[in-house]
PDB file of C-alpha atoms in Angstrom:
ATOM      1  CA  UNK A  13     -85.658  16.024 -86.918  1.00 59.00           C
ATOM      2  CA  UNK A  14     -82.010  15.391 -86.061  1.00 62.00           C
ATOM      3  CA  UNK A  15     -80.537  12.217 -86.131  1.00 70.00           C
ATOM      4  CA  UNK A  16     -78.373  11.169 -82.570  1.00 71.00           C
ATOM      5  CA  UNK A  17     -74.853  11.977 -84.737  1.00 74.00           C
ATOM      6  CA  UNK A  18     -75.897  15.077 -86.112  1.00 76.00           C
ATOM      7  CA  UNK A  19     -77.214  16.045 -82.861  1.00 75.00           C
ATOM      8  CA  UNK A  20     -73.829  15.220 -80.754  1.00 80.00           C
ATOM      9  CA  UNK A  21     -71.633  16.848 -83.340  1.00 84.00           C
ATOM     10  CA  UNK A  22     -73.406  20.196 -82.628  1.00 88.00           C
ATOM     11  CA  UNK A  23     -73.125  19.501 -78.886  1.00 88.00           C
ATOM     12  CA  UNK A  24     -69.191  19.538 -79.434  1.00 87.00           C
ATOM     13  CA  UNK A  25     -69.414  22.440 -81.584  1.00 88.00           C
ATOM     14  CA  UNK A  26     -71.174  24.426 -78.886  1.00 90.00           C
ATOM     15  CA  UNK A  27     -68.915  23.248 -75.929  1.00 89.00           C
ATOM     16  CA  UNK A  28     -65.694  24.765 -78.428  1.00 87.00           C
ATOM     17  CA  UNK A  29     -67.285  28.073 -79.021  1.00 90.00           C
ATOM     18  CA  UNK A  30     -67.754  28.099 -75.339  1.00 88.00           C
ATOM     19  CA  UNK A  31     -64.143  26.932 -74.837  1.00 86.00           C
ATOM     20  CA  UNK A  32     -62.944  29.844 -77.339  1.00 87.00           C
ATOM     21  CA  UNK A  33     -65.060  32.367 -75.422  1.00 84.00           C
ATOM     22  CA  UNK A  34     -63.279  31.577 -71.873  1.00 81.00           C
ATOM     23  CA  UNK A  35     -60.054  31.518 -73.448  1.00 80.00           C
ATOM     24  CA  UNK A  36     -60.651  34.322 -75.240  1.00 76.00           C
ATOM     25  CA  UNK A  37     -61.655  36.092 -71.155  1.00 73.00           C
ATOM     26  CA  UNK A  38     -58.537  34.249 -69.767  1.00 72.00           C
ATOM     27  CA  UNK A  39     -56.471  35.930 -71.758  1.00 68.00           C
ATOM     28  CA  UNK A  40     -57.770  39.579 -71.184  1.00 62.00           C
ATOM     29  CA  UNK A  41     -57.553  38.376 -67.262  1.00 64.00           C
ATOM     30  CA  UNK A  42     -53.928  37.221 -67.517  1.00 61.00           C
ATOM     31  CA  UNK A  43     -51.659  39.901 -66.006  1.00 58.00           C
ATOM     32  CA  UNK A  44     -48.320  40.083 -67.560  1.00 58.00           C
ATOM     33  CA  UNK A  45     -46.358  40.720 -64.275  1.00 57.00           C
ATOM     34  CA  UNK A  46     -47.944  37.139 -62.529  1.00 54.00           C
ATOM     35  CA  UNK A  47     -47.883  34.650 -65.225  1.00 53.00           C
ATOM     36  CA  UNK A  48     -47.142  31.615 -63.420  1.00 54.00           C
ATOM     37  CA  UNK A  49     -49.879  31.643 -61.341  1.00 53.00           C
ATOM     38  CA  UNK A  50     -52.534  32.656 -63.519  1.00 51.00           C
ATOM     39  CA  UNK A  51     -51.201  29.722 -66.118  1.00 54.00           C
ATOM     40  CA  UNK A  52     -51.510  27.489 -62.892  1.00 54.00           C
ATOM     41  CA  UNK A  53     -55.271  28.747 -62.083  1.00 53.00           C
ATOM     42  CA  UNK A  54     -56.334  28.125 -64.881  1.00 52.00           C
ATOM     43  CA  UNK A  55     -55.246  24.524 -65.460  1.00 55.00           C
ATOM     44  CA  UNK A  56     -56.883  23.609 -61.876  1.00 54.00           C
ATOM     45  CA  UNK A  57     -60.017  25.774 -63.560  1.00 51.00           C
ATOM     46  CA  UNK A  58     -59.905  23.031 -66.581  1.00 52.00           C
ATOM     47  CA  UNK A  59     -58.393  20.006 -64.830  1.00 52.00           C
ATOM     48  CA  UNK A  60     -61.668  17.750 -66.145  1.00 57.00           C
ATOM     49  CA  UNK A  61     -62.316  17.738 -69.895  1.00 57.00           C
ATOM     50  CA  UNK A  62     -65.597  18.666 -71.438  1.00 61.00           C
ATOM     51  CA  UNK A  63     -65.186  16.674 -74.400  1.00 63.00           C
ATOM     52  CA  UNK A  64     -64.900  12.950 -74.321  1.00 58.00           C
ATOM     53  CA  UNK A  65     -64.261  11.480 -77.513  1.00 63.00           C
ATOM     54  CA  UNK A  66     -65.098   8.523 -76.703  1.00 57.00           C
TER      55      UNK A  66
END
């Protein structure tokens, strides 16, 4: 059994490989020619934070 800790610091590692995978999509989306907007789109995609490090 997991203690809370453990458990939350393999929460946060899931949420980043999940991060990494969108970027990792963004960037094959991106189109050279229409930069600007696809930079803006995806900031309003990620305007709240998954990770609180509180």
């Amino acid at each position: 059994m997991m203690d809370r800790g453990e458990f939350q610091q393999d929460s946060v590692l899931k949420q980043l490989e999940v991060l990494k995978e969108e970027e990792k999509e963004f960037q094959n989306l991106k189109d050279p020619t229409n930069g600007y907007y696809s930079v803006n789109t995806f900031k309003e995609h990620h305007s709240t934070p998954t990770i609180s490090l509180s």
